[in-house]
PDB file of C-alpha atoms in Angstrom:
ATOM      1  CA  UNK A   1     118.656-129.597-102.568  1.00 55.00           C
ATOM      2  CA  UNK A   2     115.455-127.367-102.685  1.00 69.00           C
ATOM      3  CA  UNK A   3     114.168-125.765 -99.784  1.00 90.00           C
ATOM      4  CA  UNK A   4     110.475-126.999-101.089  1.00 96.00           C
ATOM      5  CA  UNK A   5     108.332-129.748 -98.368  1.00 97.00           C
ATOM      6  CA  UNK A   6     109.163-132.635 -99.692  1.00 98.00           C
ATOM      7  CA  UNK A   7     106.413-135.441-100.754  1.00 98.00           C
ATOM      8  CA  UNK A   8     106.096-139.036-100.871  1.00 98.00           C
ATOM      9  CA  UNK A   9     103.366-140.419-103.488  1.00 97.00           C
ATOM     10  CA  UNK A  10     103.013-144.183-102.588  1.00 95.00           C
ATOM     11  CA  UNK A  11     101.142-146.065-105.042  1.00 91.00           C
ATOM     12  CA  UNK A  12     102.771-149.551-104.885  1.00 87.00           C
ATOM     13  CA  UNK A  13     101.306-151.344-107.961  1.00 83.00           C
ATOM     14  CA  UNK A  14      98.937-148.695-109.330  1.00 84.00           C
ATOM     15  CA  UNK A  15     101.417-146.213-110.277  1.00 85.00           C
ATOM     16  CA  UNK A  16     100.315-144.410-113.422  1.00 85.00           C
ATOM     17  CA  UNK A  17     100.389-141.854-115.326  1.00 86.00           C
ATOM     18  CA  UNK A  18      97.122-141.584-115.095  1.00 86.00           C
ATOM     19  CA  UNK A  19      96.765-140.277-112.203  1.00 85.00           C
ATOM     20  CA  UNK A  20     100.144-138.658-111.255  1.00 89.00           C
ATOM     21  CA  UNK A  21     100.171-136.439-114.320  1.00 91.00           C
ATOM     22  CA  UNK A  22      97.558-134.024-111.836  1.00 92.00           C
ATOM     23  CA  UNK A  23     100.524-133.537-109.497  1.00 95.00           C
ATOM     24  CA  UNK A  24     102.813-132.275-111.692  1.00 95.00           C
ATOM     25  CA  UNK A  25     101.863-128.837-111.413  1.00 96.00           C
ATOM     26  CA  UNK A  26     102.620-128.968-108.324  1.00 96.00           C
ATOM     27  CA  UNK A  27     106.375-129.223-108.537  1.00 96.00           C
ATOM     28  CA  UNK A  28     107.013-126.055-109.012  1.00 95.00           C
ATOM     29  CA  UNK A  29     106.369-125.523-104.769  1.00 97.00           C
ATOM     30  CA  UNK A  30     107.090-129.061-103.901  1.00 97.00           C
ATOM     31  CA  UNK A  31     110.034-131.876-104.381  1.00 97.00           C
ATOM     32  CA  UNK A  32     107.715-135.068-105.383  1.00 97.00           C
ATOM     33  CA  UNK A  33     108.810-138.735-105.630  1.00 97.00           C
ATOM     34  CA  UNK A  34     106.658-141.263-106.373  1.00 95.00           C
ATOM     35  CA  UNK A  35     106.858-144.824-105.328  1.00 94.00           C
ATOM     36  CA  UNK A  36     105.471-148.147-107.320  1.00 89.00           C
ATOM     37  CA  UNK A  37     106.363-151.643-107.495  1.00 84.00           C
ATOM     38  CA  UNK A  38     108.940-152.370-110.078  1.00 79.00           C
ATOM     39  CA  UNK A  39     106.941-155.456-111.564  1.00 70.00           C
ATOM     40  CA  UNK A  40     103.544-153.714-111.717  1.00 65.00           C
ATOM     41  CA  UNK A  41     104.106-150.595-112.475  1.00 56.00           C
ATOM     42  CA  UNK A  42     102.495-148.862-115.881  1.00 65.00           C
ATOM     43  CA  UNK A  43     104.060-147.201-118.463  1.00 72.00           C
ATOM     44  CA  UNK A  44     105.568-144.022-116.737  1.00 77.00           C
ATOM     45  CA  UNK A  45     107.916-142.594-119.279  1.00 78.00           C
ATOM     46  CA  UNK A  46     106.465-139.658-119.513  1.00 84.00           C
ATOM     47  CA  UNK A  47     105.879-138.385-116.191  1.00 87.00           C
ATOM     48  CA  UNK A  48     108.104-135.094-114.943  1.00 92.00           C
ATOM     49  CA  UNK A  49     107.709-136.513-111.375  1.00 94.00           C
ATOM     50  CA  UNK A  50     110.951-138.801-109.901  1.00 94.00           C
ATOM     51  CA  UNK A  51     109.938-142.464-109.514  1.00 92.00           C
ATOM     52  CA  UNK A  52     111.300-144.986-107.254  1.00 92.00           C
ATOM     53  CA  UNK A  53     110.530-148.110-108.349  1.00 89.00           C
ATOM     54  CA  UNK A  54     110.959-150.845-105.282  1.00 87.00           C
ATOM     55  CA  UNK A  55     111.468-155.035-106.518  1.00 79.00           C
ATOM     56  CA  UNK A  56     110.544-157.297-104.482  1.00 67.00           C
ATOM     57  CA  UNK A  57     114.172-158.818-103.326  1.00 55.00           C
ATOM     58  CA  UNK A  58     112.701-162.385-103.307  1.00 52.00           C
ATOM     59  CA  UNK A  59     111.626-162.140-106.724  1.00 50.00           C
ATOM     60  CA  UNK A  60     112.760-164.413-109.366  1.00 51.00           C
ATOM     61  CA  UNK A  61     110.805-164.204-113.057  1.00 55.00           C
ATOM     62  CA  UNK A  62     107.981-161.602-111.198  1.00 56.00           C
ATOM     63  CA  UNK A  63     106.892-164.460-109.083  1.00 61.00           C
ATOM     64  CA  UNK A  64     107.832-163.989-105.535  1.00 67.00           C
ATOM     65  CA  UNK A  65     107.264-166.963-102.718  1.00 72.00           C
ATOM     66  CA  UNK A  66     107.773-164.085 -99.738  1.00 71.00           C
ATOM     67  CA  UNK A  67     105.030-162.084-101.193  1.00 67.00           C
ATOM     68  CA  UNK A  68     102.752-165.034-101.905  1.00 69.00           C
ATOM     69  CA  UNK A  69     103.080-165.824 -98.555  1.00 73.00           C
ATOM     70  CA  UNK A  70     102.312-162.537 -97.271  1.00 68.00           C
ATOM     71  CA  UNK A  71      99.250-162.323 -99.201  1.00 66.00           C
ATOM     72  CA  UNK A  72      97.709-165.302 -99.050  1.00 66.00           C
ATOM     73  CA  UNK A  73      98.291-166.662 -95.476  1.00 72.00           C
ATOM     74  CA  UNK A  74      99.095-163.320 -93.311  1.00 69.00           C
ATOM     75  CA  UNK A  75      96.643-161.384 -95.892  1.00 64.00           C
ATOM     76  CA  UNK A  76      99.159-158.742 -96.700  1.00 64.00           C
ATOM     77  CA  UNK A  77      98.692-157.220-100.289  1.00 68.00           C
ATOM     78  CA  UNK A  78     101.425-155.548-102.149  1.00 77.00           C
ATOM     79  CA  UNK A  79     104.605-155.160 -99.315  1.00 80.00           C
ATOM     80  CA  UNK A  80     107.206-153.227-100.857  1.00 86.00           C
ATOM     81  CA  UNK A  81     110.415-154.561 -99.240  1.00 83.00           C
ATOM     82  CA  UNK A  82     112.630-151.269 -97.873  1.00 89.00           C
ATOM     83  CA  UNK A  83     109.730-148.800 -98.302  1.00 93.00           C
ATOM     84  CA  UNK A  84     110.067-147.325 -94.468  1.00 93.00           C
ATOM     85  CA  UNK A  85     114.055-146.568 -95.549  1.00 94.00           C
ATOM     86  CA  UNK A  86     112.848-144.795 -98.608  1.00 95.00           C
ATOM     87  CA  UNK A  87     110.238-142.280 -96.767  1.00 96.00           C
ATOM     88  CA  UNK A  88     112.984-140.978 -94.285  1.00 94.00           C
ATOM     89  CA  UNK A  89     113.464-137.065 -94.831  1.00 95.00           C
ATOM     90  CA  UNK A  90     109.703-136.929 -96.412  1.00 97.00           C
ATOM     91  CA  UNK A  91     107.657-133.897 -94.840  1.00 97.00           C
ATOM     92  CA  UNK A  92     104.580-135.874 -96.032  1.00 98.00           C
ATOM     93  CA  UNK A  93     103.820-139.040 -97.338  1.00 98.00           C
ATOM     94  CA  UNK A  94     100.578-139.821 -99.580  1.00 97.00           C
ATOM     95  CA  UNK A  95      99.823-143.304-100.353  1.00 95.00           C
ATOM     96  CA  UNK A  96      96.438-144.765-102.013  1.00 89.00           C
ATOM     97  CA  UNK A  97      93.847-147.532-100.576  1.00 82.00           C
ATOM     98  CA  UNK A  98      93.444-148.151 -97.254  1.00 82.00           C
ATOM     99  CA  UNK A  99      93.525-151.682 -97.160  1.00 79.00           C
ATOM    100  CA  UNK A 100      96.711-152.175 -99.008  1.00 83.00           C
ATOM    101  CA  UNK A 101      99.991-153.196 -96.995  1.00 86.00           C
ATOM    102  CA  UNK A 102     101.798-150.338 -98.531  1.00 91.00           C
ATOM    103  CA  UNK A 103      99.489-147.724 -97.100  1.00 92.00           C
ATOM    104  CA  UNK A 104     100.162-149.997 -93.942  1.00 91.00           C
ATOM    105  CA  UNK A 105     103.931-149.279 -94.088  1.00 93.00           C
ATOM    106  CA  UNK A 106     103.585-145.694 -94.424  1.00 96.00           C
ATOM    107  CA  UNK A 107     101.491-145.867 -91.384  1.00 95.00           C
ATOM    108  CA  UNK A 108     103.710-147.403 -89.529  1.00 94.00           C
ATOM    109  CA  UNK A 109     106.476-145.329 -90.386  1.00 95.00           C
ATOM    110  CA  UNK A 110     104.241-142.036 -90.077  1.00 95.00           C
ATOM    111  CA  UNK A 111     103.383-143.448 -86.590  1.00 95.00           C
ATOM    112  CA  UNK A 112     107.529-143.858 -85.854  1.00 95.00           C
ATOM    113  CA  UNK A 113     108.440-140.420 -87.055  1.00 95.00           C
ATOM    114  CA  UNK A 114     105.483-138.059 -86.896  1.00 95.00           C
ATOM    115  CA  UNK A 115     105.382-137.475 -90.235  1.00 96.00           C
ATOM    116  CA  UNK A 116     102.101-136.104 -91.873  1.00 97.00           C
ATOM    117  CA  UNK A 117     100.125-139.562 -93.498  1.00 97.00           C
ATOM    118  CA  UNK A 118      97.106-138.877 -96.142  1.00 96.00           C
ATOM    119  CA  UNK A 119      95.474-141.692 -97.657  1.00 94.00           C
ATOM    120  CA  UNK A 120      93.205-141.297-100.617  1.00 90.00           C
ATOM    121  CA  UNK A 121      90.846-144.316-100.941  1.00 83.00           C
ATOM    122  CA  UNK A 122      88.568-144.173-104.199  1.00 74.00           C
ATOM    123  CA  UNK A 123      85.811-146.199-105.642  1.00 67.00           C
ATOM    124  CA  UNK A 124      84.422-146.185-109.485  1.00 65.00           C
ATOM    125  CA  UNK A 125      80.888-147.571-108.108  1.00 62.00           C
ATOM    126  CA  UNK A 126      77.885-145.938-108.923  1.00 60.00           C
ATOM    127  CA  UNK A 127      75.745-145.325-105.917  1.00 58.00           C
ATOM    128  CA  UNK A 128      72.409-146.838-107.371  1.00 57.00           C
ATOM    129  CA  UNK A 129      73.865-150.615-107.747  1.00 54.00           C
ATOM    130  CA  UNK A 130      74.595-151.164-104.472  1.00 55.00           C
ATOM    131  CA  UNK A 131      72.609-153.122-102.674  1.00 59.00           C
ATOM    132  CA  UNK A 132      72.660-151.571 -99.167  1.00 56.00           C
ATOM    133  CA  UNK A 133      72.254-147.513-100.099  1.00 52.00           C
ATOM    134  CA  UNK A 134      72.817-147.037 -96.630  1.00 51.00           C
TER     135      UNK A 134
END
């Protein structure tokens, strides 16, 4: 094992290539995983960076009554079942969207073992079209 800080890259379902081709130079100073959901995920073949790719265990044919539940009634979006177990030994964990349940879990679990949390929360909206500028 390398003696390099070791980074979590949670992205639940909008792992891509995309963006996680920009970390990859990276990896020459740091051990990167990334994790995605298994039924969302993009085509990631050609990424150097390890993937973990969680299912949802109450999945059957990509539709999942556990998750349906969680997001429509308790307002949870994209749980990844077994996440906290998979960020233990992590010196940092870096999830996307702050309003995902994902980036809720790696809260959480940041909150439980101290470990470093950054959350990167984007938008693609030009500033001129919305309504309150302020």
């Amino acid at each position: 094992m390398s003696a390099n800080p070791r980074i979590a890259l949670v992205r639940g379902p909008g792992l891509s290539v995309f963006e996680l081709q920009s970390y990859e130079p990276l990896m020459d100073h740091y051990d990167l995983r990334a994790f995605g959901l298994a039924q969302h995920s993009v085509d990631i073949d050609t990424l150097a960076i390890p993937i973990t790719k969680i299912k949802w265990k109450d999945s059957v044919s990509g539709h999942s009554p556990a998750n349906a539940y969680r997001s429509r009634i308790k307002g949870q979006r994209y749980y990844m079942p077994g996440l906290e177990k998979e960020l233990a030994g992590f010196d940092l964990v870096h999830s996307s969207e702050i309003a995902s349940t994902f980036s809720w879990q790696c809260a959480q679990q940041a909150k439980k073992t101290r470990v470093p949390l950054v959350i990167t929360s984007t938008e693609n909206i030009r500033y001129p079209v919305w309504s309150e500028p302020a």
